[in-house]
CSV table of C-alpha atoms and ligand atoms in Angstrom, one decimal:
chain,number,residue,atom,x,y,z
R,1,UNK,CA,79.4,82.9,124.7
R,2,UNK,CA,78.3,80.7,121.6
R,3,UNK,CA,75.8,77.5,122.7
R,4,UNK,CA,78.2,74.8,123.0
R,5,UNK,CA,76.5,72.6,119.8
R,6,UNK,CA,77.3,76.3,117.9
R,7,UNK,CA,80.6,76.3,118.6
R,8,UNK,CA,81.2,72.8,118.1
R,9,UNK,CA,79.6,73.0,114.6
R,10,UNK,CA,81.8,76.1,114.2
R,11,UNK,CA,84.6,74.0,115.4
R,12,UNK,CA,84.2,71.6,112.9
R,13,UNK,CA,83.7,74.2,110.0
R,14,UNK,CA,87.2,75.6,111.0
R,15,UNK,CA,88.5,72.0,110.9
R,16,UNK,CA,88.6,71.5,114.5
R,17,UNK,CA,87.0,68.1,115.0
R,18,UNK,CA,87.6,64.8,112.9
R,19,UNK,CA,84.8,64.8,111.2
R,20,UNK,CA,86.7,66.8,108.1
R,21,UNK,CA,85.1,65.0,105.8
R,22,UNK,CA,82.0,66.7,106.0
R,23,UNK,CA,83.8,69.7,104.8
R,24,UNK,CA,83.7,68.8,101.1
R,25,UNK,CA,80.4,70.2,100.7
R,26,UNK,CA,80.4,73.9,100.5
R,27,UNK,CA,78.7,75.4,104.0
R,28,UNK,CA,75.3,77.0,102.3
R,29,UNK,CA,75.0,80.0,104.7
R,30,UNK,CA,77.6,80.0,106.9
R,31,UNK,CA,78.1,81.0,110.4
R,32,UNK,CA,76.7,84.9,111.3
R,33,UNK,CA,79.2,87.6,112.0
R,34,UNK,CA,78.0,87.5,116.0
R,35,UNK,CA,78.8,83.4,115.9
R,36,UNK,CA,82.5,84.4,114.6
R,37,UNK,CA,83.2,87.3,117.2
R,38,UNK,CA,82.3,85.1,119.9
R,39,UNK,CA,85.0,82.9,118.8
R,40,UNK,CA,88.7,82.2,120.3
R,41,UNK,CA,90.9,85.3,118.6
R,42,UNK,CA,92.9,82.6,116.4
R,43,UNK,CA,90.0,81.2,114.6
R,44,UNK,CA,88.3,84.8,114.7
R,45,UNK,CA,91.2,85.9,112.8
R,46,UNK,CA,91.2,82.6,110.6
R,47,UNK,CA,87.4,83.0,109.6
R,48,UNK,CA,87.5,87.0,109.4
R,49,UNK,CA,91.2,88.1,108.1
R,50,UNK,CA,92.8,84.9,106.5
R,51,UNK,CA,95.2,86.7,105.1
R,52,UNK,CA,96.6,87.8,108.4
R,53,UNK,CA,96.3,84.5,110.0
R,54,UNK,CA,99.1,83.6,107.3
R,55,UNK,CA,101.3,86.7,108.4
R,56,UNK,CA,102.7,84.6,111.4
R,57,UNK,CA,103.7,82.1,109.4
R,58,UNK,CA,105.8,84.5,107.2
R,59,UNK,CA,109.4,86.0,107.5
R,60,UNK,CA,109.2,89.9,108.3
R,61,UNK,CA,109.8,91.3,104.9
R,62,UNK,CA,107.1,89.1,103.1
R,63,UNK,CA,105.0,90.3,105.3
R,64,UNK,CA,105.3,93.9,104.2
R,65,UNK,CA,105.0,92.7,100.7
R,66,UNK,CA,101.3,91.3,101.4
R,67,UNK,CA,100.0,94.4,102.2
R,68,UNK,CA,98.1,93.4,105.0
R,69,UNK,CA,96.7,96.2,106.7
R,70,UNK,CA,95.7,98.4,103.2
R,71,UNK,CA,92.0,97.2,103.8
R,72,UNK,CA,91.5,96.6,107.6
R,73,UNK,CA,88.5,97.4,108.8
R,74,UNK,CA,87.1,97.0,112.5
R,75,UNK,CA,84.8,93.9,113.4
R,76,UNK,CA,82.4,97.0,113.6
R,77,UNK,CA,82.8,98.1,110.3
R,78,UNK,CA,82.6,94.4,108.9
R,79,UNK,CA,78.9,94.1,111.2
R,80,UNK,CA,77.4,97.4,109.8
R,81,UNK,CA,78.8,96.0,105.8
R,82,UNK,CA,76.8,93.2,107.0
R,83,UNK,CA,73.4,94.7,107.3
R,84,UNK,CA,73.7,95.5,103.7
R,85,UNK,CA,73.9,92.3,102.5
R,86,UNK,CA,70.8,91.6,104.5
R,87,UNK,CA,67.7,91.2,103.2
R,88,UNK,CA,64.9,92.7,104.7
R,89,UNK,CA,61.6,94.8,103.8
R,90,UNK,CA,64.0,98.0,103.6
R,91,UNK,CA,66.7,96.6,102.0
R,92,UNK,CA,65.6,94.3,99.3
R,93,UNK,CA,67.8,92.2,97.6
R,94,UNK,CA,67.0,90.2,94.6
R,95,UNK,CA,67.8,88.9,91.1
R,96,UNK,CA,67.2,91.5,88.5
R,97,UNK,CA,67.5,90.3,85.2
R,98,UNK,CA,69.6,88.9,82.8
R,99,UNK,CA,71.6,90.0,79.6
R,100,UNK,CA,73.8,88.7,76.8
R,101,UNK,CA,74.8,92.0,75.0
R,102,UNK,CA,75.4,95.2,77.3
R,103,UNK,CA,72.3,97.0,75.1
R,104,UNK,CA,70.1,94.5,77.1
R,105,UNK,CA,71.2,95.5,80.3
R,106,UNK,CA,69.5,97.0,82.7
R,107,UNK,CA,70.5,100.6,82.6
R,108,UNK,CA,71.2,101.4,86.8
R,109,UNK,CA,72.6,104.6,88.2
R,110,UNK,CA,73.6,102.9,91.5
R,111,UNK,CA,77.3,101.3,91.3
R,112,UNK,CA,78.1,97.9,90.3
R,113,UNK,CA,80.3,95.1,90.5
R,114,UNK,CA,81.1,92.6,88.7
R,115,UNK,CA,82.5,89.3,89.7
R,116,UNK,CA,84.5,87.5,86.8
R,117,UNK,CA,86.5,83.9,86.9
R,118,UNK,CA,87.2,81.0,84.6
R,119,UNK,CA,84.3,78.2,84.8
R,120,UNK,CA,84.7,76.0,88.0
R,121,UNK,CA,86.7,78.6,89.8
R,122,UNK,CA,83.9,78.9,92.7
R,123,UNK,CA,82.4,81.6,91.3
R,124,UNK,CA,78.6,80.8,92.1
R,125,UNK,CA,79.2,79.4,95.2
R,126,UNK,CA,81.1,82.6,96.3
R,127,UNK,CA,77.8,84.8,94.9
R,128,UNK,CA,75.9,82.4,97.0
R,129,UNK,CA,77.8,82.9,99.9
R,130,UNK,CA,78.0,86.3,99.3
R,131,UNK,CA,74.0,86.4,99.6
R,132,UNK,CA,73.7,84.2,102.0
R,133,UNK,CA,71.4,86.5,104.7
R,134,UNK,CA,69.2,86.9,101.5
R,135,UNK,CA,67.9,83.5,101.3
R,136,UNK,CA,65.3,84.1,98.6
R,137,UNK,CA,67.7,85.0,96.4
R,138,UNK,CA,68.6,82.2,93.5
R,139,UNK,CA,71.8,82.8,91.7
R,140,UNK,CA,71.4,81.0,89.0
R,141,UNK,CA,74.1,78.1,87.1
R,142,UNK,CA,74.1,77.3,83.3
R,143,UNK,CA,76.5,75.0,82.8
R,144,UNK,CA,75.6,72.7,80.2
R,145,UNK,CA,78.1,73.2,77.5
R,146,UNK,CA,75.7,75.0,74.6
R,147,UNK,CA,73.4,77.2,77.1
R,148,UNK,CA,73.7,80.7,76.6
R,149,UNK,CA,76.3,82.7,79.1
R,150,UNK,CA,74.6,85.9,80.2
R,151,UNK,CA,74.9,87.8,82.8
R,152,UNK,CA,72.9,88.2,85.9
R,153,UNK,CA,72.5,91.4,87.1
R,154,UNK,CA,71.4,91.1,91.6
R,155,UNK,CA,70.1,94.4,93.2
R,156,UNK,CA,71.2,94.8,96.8
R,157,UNK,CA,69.2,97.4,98.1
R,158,UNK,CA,69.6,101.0,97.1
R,159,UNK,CA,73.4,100.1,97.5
R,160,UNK,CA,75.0,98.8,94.4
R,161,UNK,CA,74.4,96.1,91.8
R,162,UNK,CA,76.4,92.8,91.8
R,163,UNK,CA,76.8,91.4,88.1
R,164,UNK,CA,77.6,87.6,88.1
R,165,UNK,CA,79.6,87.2,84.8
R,166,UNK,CA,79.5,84.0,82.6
R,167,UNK,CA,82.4,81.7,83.1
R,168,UNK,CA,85.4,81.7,80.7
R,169,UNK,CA,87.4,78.9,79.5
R,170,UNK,CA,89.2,77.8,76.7
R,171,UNK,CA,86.6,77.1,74.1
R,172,UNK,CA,84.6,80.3,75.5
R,173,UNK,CA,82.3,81.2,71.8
R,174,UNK,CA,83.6,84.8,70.4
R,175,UNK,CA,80.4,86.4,71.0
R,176,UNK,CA,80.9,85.7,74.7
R,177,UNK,CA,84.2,87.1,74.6
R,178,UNK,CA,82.6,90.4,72.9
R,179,UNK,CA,79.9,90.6,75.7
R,180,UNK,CA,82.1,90.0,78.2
R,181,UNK,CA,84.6,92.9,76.9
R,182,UNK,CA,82.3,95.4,76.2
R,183,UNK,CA,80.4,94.9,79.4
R,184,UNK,CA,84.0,95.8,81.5
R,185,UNK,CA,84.8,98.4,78.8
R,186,UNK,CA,81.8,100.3,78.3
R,187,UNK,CA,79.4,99.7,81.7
R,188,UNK,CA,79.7,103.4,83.1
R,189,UNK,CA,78.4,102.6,87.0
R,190,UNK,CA,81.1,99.7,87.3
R,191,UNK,CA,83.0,100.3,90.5
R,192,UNK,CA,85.0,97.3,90.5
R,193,UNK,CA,85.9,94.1,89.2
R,194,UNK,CA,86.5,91.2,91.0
R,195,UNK,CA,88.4,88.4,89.3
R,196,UNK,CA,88.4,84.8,90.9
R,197,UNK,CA,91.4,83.1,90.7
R,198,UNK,CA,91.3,79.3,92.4
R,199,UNK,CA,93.9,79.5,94.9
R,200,UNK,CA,94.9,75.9,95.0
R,201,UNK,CA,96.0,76.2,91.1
R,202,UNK,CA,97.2,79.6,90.5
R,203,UNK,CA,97.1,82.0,87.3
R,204,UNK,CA,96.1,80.1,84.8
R,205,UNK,CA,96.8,81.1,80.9
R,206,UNK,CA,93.0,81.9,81.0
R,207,UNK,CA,93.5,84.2,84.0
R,208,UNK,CA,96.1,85.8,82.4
R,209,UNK,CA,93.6,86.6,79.4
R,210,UNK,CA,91.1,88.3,81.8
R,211,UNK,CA,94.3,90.1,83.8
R,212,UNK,CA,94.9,91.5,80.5
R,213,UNK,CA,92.0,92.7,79.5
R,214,UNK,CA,91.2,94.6,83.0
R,215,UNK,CA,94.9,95.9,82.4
R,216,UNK,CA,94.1,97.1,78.7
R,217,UNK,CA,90.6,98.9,80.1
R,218,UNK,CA,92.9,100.7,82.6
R,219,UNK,CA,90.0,98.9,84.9
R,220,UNK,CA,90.6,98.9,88.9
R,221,UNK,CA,90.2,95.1,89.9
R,222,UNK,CA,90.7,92.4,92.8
R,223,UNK,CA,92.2,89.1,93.4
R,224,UNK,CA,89.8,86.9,95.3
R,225,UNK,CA,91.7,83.6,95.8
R,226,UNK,CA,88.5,81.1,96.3
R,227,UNK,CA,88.7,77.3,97.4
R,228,UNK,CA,91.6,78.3,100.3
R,229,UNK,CA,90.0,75.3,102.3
R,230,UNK,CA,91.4,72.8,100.1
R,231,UNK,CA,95.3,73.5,99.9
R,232,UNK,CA,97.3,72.5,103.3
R,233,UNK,CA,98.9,75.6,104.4
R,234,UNK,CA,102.4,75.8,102.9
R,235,UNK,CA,100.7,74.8,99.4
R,236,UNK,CA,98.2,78.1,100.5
R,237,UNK,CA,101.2,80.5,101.5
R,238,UNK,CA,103.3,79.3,98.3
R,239,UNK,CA,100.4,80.0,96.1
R,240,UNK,CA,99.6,83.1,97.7
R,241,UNK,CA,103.1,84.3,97.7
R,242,UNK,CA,103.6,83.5,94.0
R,243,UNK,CA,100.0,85.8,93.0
R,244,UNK,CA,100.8,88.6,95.5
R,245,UNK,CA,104.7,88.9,93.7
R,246,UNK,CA,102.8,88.9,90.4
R,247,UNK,CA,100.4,91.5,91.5
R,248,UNK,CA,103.2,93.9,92.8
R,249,UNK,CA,105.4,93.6,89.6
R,250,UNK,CA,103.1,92.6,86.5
R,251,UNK,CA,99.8,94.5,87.2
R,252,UNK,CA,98.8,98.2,87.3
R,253,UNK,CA,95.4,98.6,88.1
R,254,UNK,CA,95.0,95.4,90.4
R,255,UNK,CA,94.3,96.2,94.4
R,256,UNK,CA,97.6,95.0,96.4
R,257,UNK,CA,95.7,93.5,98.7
R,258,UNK,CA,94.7,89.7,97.8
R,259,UNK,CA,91.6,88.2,99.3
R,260,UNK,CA,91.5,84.7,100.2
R,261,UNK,CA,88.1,82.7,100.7
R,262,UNK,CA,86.7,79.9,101.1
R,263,UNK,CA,83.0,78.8,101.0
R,264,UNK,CA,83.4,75.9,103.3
R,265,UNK,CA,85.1,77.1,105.8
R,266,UNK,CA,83.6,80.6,105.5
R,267,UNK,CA,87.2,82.6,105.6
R,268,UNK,CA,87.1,85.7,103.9
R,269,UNK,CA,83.5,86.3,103.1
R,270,UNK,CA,82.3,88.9,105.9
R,271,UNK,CA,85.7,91.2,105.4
R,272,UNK,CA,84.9,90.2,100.7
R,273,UNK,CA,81.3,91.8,102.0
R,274,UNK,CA,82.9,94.7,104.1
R,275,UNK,CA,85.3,95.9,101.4
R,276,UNK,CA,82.4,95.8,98.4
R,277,UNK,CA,80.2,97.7,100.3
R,278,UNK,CA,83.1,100.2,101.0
R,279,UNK,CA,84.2,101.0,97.8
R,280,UNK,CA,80.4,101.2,96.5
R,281,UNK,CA,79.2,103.5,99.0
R,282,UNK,CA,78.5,106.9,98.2
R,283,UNK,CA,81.0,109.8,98.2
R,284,UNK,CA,80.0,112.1,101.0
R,285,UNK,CA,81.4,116.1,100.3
R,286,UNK,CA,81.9,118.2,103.0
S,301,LIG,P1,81.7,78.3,89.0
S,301,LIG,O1,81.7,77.5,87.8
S,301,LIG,O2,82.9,79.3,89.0
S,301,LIG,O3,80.4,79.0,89.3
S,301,LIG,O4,82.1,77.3,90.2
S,301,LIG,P2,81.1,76.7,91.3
S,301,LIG,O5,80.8,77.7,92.3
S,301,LIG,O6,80.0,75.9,90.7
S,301,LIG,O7,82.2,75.7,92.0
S,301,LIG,C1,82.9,74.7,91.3
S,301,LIG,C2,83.2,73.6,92.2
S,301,LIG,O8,84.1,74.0,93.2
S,301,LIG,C3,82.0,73.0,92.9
S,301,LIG,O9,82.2,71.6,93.0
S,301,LIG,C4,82.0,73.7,94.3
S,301,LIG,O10,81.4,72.9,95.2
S,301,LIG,C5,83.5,73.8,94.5
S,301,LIG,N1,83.8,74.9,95.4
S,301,LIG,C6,83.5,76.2,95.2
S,301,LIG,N2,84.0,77.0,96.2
S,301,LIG,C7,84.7,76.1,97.0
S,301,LIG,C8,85.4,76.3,98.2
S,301,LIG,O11,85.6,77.4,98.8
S,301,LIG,N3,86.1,75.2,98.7
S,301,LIG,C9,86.0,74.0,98.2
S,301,LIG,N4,86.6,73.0,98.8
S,301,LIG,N5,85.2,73.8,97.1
S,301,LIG,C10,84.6,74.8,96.5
């Protein structure tokens, strides 16, 4: 059993306790896998598969719409992807380098990912999140209007590479647009893409831009809906709703399966973690 001050801290990341208002500052490290299993099933479920903790809430033939159970792994499966994204002597993880033009990248035969989402969309904090059992890693944030956007290539391990791309947005400079473009055309070891969509807004016109352009490079992708916290739930199942019909009718290469997280709450992040380190991990042949 989790020490009672765990689970009440816990308690009160899952919005359990009054003191919500805490929960407007992004949780920096979030609670370990063990300190979610030991939790009561419902807000197990809630912190590890948020998309099924929605399913109840839905009529029978929505559910079969959200393609819930494509990417379902085990609580065992989600602890062993979590000793990837652990540092440790063995399995180092840290910031590579930085690029603005794909020629000044570093050239990796492990496989990557790449993580892509309009400015403000949560993107860092996810990385962060993402990293957080490798505490000396720094992802780093330029967002002064002016700085240069590059992107920040982060080793993990002998695994695969995660590739924070630059923000878009409406005024984003041409020469971004070309970096940005030729990195998800061109980049040879990229597994996936994962494209950030804030879940308490929607598609946005600039979403659409970077739907299309994985679309055009016949590029396999993912929906990560971030911020899911901050929308009360039938704003969250509306929203999710709305993205999932869109990605059954209007995409080709996007995965079905949506996946909700949030960096406050934690929701999402240990089964984001599972499913990178599945679809990066080696090919065995019989
Ligand atoms: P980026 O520009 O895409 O890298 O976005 P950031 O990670 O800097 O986040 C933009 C804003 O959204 C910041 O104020 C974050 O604190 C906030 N934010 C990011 N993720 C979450 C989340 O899961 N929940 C909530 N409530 N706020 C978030």
């Amino acid at each position: 059993m989790a020490a009672p001050g765990l689970r009440r801290g816990i308690q009160r990341l899952l919005g359990g306790s009054p003191s919500r208002a805490r929960l407007s500052r992004p949780y920096s490290s979030g609670p370990t896998l063990a300190e979610v299993l030991q939790l009561p099933k419902k807000q197990m479920t809630k912190l590890l598969y948020p998309l099924q903790e929605l399913e109840q809430h839905l009529v029978p033939d929505t559910r079969l719409n959200l393609h819930l159970k494509l990417f379902d792994p085990s609580p065992e499966n989600i602890e062993r992807a979590e000793g990837i994204f652990a540092a440790t002597a063995r399995n180092r993880i840290e910031y590579l380098s930085s690029a603005v033009r794909l020629d000044h990248a570093p050239t990796l035969a492990q496989p990557e990912v790449c993580f892509i989402g309009r400015s403000n969309v949560g993107k860092s904090s996810l990385i962060k999140a993402l990293f957080s059992l490798a505490p000396d890693v720094e992802v780093r944030v330029s967002k002064k209007p002016g700085h240069t956007k590059k992107m920040n290539f982060f080793k993990v391990g002998k695994h695969f590479t995660l590739v924070d791309m630059p923000g878009y947005g409406y005024r984003a400079p041409e020469d971004f647009v070309d970096m940005v473009e030729t990195y998800l055309k061109e980049r040879r070891n990229l597994k996936r893409t994962f494209l950030l969509v804030d879940s308490a807004v929607g598609i946005t016109k600039t979403d659409h831009i970077a739907i299309e352009m994985c679309e055009e490079f016949a590029l396999p992708y993912v929906m990560v809906l971030t911020k899911i916290d901050k929308s009360s739930k039938g704003h969250l199942l509306k929203q999710v709703l709305e993205i999932q019909k869109f990605v059954n009718t209007q995409t080709q290469g996007c995965f079905p399966q949506l996946f909700p997280v949030s960096v406050v709450t934690y929701s999402g992040i240990h089964l984001l973690k599972c499913f990178i380190v599945n679809i990066t991990k080696p090919v065995t042949t019989m």
